[in-house]
Amino acid sequence: SGSPRRFTLFVVLGMATCLLSAYVSSFFMGRHQCSAVTTAIEIAPVCEEILKLLPLLLYFLIFEPDSHKLTPAAIGIAVGFATFENVCYLIQNGADRFSFIFFRGFGTGAMHVLCGLIVGGGLAYTWQRTWLKIAGTCGLLGAAITLHAIYNLLIAYGGAAQYVAYALPVLLVAAGRLSTFRLSRKQ
């Protein structure tokens, strides 16, 4: 009963985080007089991943949930973020090419979920070890930012690289899911 409500709350928090991230990225874009491409590659991944981490850390620090509740919370934030980002993209650019919107939607969604899995799953592990909390959090955040920046770089490059970027997170999430399924069957 509480789990669907909690997940919905994290989806809404992810949407709010997306909105806040757009404002923060735009601020730094104007402050440093960057182009839209530079902002997408260098500023947005840092802002987005840090802001997606904040509600997760607050949840973890304030409510001290069991570690198995952290990954679903991270996924909820990522799903909400990706959903809001895709809706904004559709409103801004239209839907004249359905195939492009389809691939972009799944690719962007999978990329945000993959970053959420990295951070959420990693925090569930690292925060059980006192000595690993700060370094582990920074490392996980760095990994998510790097993956996000590479994704945005490939998107900005365009052409075939853009479609590789859309496919890569989908394939990584599918491979992770398959390996988890195989490991659970062996036990």
mmCIF file of C-alpha atoms in Angstrom:
data_model
loop_
_atom_site.group_PDB
_atom_site.id
_atom_site.type_symbol
_atom_site.label_atom_id
_atom_site.label_comp_id
_atom_site.label_asym_id
_atom_site.label_seq_id
_atom_site.Cartn_x
_atom_site.Cartn_y
_atom_site.Cartn_z
ATOM 1 C CA SER A 1 0.000 0.000 0.000
ATOM 2 C CA GLY A 2 2.749 2.509 0.898
ATOM 3 C CA SER A 3 5.144 1.351 -1.806
ATOM 4 C CA PRO A 4 3.154 2.584 -4.868
ATOM 5 C CA ARG A 5 2.530 5.906 -3.122
ATOM 6 C CA ARG A 6 6.200 6.227 -2.254
ATOM 7 C CA PHE A 7 7.217 5.424 -5.841
ATOM 8 C CA THR A 8 4.733 8.002 -7.159
ATOM 9 C CA LEU A 9 6.147 10.569 -4.762
ATOM 10 C CA PHE A 10 9.640 9.914 -6.126
ATOM 11 C CA VAL A 11 8.384 10.202 -9.720
ATOM 12 C CA VAL A 12 6.904 13.609 -8.871
ATOM 13 C CA LEU A 13 10.163 14.578 -7.119
ATOM 14 C CA GLY A 14 12.007 13.551 -10.294
ATOM 15 C CA MET A 15 9.770 15.818 -12.365
ATOM 16 C CA ALA A 16 10.360 18.725 -9.982
ATOM 17 C CA THR A 17 14.077 18.003 -10.087
ATOM 18 C CA CYS A 18 13.991 18.162 -13.897
ATOM 19 C CA LEU A 19 12.359 21.569 -13.773
ATOM 20 C CA LEU A 20 14.837 22.850 -11.197
ATOM 21 C CA SER A 21 17.723 21.408 -13.208
ATOM 22 C CA ALA A 22 16.622 23.301 -16.316
ATOM 23 C CA TYR A 23 16.711 26.554 -14.353
ATOM 24 C CA VAL A 24 20.100 25.815 -12.789
ATOM 25 C CA SER A 25 21.641 24.761 -16.124
ATOM 26 C CA SER A 26 20.232 27.875 -17.794
ATOM 27 C CA PHE A 27 21.688 30.030 -15.035
ATOM 28 C CA PHE A 28 25.174 28.582 -15.543
ATOM 29 C CA MET A 29 24.750 28.783 -19.319
ATOM 30 C CA GLY A 30 24.071 32.521 -19.073
ATOM 31 C CA ARG A 31 26.633 33.112 -16.337
ATOM 32 C CA HIS A 32 29.449 31.535 -18.338
ATOM 33 C CA GLN A 33 28.066 32.539 -21.763
ATOM 34 C CA CYS A 34 28.091 28.976 -23.091
ATOM 35 C CA SER A 35 26.410 27.709 -26.230
ATOM 36 C CA ALA A 36 23.498 25.278 -25.985
ATOM 37 C CA VAL A 37 25.752 22.415 -27.120
ATOM 38 C CA THR A 38 28.430 23.204 -24.535
ATOM 39 C CA THR A 39 25.756 23.444 -21.865
ATOM 40 C CA ALA A 40 24.273 20.081 -22.880
ATOM 41 C CA ILE A 41 27.666 18.370 -22.753
ATOM 42 C CA GLU A 42 29.432 20.079 -19.856
ATOM 43 C CA ILE A 43 26.888 21.740 -17.557
ATOM 44 C CA ALA A 44 23.618 19.809 -17.803
ATOM 45 C CA PRO A 45 24.994 16.359 -16.825
ATOM 46 C CA VAL A 46 26.581 17.785 -13.670
ATOM 47 C CA CYS A 47 23.491 19.787 -12.676
ATOM 48 C CA GLU A 48 21.049 16.991 -13.470
ATOM 49 C CA GLU A 49 22.905 14.213 -11.681
ATOM 50 C CA ILE A 50 23.648 16.298 -8.580
ATOM 51 C CA LEU A 51 20.036 17.466 -8.362
ATOM 52 C CA LYS A 52 18.726 13.904 -8.860
ATOM 53 C CA LEU A 53 20.995 12.782 -6.012
ATOM 54 C CA LEU A 54 19.711 15.360 -3.510
ATOM 55 C CA PRO A 55 16.176 13.969 -2.919
ATOM 56 C CA LEU A 56 17.661 10.488 -2.700
ATOM 57 C CA LEU A 57 20.195 11.575 -0.084
ATOM 58 C CA LEU A 58 17.538 13.457 1.877
ATOM 59 C CA TYR A 59 15.321 10.364 1.853
ATOM 60 C CA PHE A 60 18.209 8.207 2.987
ATOM 61 C CA LEU A 61 19.466 10.571 5.682
ATOM 62 C CA ILE A 62 16.102 11.647 7.119
ATOM 63 C CA PHE A 63 14.045 8.446 6.948
ATOM 64 C CA GLU A 64 16.906 5.903 7.120
ATOM 65 C CA PRO A 65 15.091 3.313 4.985
ATOM 66 C CA ASP A 66 16.331 -0.222 4.439
ATOM 67 C CA SER A 67 18.946 -0.316 1.697
ATOM 68 C CA HIS A 68 16.639 -2.317 -0.607
ATOM 69 C CA LYS A 69 14.246 0.693 -0.726
ATOM 70 C CA LEU A 70 16.924 3.020 -2.075
ATOM 71 C CA THR A 71 17.155 1.644 -5.626
ATOM 72 C CA PRO A 72 13.384 1.886 -6.306
ATOM 73 C CA ALA A 73 13.481 5.471 -5.014
ATOM 74 C CA ALA A 74 16.358 6.291 -7.384
ATOM 75 C CA ILE A 75 14.496 4.672 -10.278
ATOM 76 C CA GLY A 76 11.352 6.677 -9.445
ATOM 77 C CA ILE A 77 13.317 9.926 -9.487
ATOM 78 C CA ALA A 78 14.976 8.936 -12.781
ATOM 79 C CA VAL A 79 11.657 7.951 -14.400
ATOM 80 C CA GLY A 80 10.018 11.208 -13.336
ATOM 81 C CA PHE A 81 13.003 13.226 -14.550
ATOM 82 C CA ALA A 82 13.128 11.468 -17.935
ATOM 83 C CA THR A 83 9.364 11.691 -18.420
ATOM 84 C CA PHE A 84 9.273 15.421 -17.751
ATOM 85 C CA GLU A 85 12.361 16.014 -19.904
ATOM 86 C CA ASN A 86 10.818 14.079 -22.822
ATOM 87 C CA VAL A 87 7.509 15.936 -22.521
ATOM 88 C CA CYS A 88 9.337 19.267 -22.548
ATOM 89 C CA TYR A 89 11.362 18.155 -25.577
ATOM 90 C CA LEU A 90 8.193 17.141 -27.407
ATOM 91 C CA ILE A 91 6.483 20.450 -26.625
ATOM 92 C CA GLN A 92 9.521 22.416 -27.749
ATOM 93 C CA ASN A 93 10.350 20.444 -30.921
ATOM 94 C CA GLY A 94 7.075 18.898 -31.999
ATOM 95 C CA ALA A 95 6.382 15.321 -32.979
ATOM 96 C CA ASP A 96 6.761 15.465 -36.757
ATOM 97 C CA ARG A 97 9.109 12.451 -36.858
ATOM 98 C CA PHE A 98 7.580 9.726 -34.700
ATOM 99 C CA SER A 99 10.510 7.311 -35.069
ATOM 100 C CA PHE A 100 12.954 9.933 -33.785
ATOM 101 C CA ILE A 101 10.712 10.776 -30.816
ATOM 102 C CA PHE A 102 10.291 7.053 -30.107
ATOM 103 C CA PHE A 103 14.038 6.342 -30.058
ATOM 104 C CA ARG A 104 14.809 9.526 -28.137
ATOM 105 C CA GLY A 105 12.159 8.732 -25.542
ATOM 106 C CA PHE A 106 13.428 5.240 -24.849
ATOM 107 C CA GLY A 107 17.099 6.232 -25.045
ATOM 108 C CA THR A 108 16.777 9.207 -22.713
ATOM 109 C CA GLY A 109 14.562 7.272 -20.331
ATOM 110 C CA ALA A 110 16.995 4.360 -20.212
ATOM 111 C CA MET A 111 19.966 6.695 -19.720
ATOM 112 C CA HIS A 112 18.338 8.386 -16.720
ATOM 113 C CA VAL A 113 17.250 5.026 -15.265
ATOM 114 C CA LEU A 114 20.765 3.640 -15.766
ATOM 115 C CA CYS A 115 22.267 6.637 -13.948
ATOM 116 C CA GLY A 116 19.640 6.156 -11.220
ATOM 117 C CA LEU A 117 20.554 2.484 -10.921
ATOM 118 C CA ILE A 118 24.246 3.337 -10.660
ATOM 119 C CA VAL A 119 23.665 5.899 -7.920
ATOM 120 C CA GLY A 120 20.795 4.182 -6.073
ATOM 121 C CA GLY A 121 22.249 0.677 -6.177
ATOM 122 C CA GLY A 122 25.683 1.982 -5.343
ATOM 123 C CA LEU A 123 24.470 4.044 -2.389
ATOM 124 C CA ALA A 124 22.650 1.014 -1.008
ATOM 125 C CA TYR A 125 26.025 -0.731 -0.973
ATOM 126 C CA THR A 126 28.418 2.062 -0.003
ATOM 127 C CA TRP A 127 26.318 3.512 2.826
ATOM 128 C CA GLN A 128 26.483 0.203 4.675
ATOM 129 C CA ARG A 129 30.214 0.830 5.100
ATOM 130 C CA THR A 130 31.097 3.907 7.155
ATOM 131 C CA TRP A 131 34.509 4.400 5.554
ATOM 132 C CA LEU A 132 33.037 4.327 2.041
ATOM 133 C CA LYS A 133 30.136 6.792 2.404
ATOM 134 C CA ILE A 134 31.712 10.032 1.123
ATOM 135 C CA ALA A 135 34.183 8.583 -1.375
ATOM 136 C CA GLY A 136 31.613 6.083 -2.633
ATOM 137 C CA THR A 137 28.953 8.761 -3.118
ATOM 138 C CA CYS A 138 31.403 10.990 -5.006
ATOM 139 C CA GLY A 139 32.553 8.078 -7.157
ATOM 140 C CA LEU A 140 29.003 7.020 -8.010
ATOM 141 C CA LEU A 141 28.040 10.588 -8.809
ATOM 142 C CA GLY A 142 31.142 10.919 -10.994
ATOM 143 C CA ALA A 143 30.275 7.724 -12.874
ATOM 144 C CA ALA A 144 26.697 8.892 -13.482
ATOM 145 C CA ILE A 145 27.860 12.349 -14.632
ATOM 146 C CA THR A 146 30.428 10.807 -17.004
ATOM 147 C CA LEU A 147 27.898 8.400 -18.533
ATOM 148 C CA HIS A 148 25.394 11.230 -18.922
ATOM 149 C CA ALA A 149 28.000 13.534 -20.502
ATOM 150 C CA ILE A 150 29.085 10.855 -23.004
ATOM 151 C CA TYR A 151 25.447 10.266 -23.894
ATOM 152 C CA ASN A 152 24.855 13.998 -24.451
ATOM 153 C CA LEU A 153 28.096 14.295 -26.445
ATOM 154 C CA LEU A 154 27.015 11.530 -28.820
ATOM 155 C CA ILE A 155 23.578 13.114 -29.159
ATOM 156 C CA ALA A 156 25.122 16.503 -29.955
ATOM 157 C CA TYR A 157 27.433 14.940 -32.558
ATOM 158 C CA GLY A 158 24.385 13.758 -34.496
ATOM 159 C CA GLY A 159 24.136 11.254 -37.314
ATOM 160 C CA ALA A 160 24.793 7.602 -36.543
ATOM 161 C CA ALA A 161 26.437 8.525 -33.208
ATOM 162 C CA GLN A 162 23.105 9.913 -32.059
ATOM 163 C CA TYR A 163 21.344 6.594 -32.641
ATOM 164 C CA VAL A 164 24.212 4.727 -30.957
ATOM 165 C CA ALA A 165 23.652 6.998 -27.955
ATOM 166 C CA TYR A 166 19.926 6.191 -27.930
ATOM 167 C CA ALA A 167 20.575 2.442 -28.151
ATOM 168 C CA LEU A 168 23.471 2.191 -25.678
ATOM 169 C CA PRO A 169 21.599 2.796 -22.394
ATOM 170 C CA VAL A 170 18.687 0.612 -23.520
ATOM 171 C CA LEU A 171 21.125 -2.236 -24.224
ATOM 172 C CA LEU A 172 22.994 -1.685 -20.938
ATOM 173 C CA VAL A 173 19.776 -1.729 -18.897
ATOM 174 C CA ALA A 174 18.612 -4.869 -20.757
ATOM 175 C CA ALA A 175 21.993 -6.576 -20.197
ATOM 176 C CA GLY A 176 21.908 -5.690 -16.499
ATOM 177 C CA ARG A 177 18.373 -6.994 -16.174
ATOM 178 C CA LEU A 178 19.292 -10.232 -17.961
ATOM 179 C CA SER A 179 22.345 -10.788 -15.753
ATOM 180 C CA THR A 180 20.264 -10.145 -12.622
ATOM 181 C CA PHE A 181 17.682 -12.641 -13.864
ATOM 182 C CA ARG A 182 20.373 -15.254 -14.539
ATOM 183 C CA LEU A 183 21.995 -14.750 -11.140
ATOM 184 C CA SER A 184 18.649 -15.138 -9.360
ATOM 185 C CA ARG A 185 17.920 -18.374 -11.241
ATOM 186 C CA LYS A 186 21.284 -19.888 -10.238
ATOM 187 C CA GLN A 187 20.565 -19.323 -6.533
#
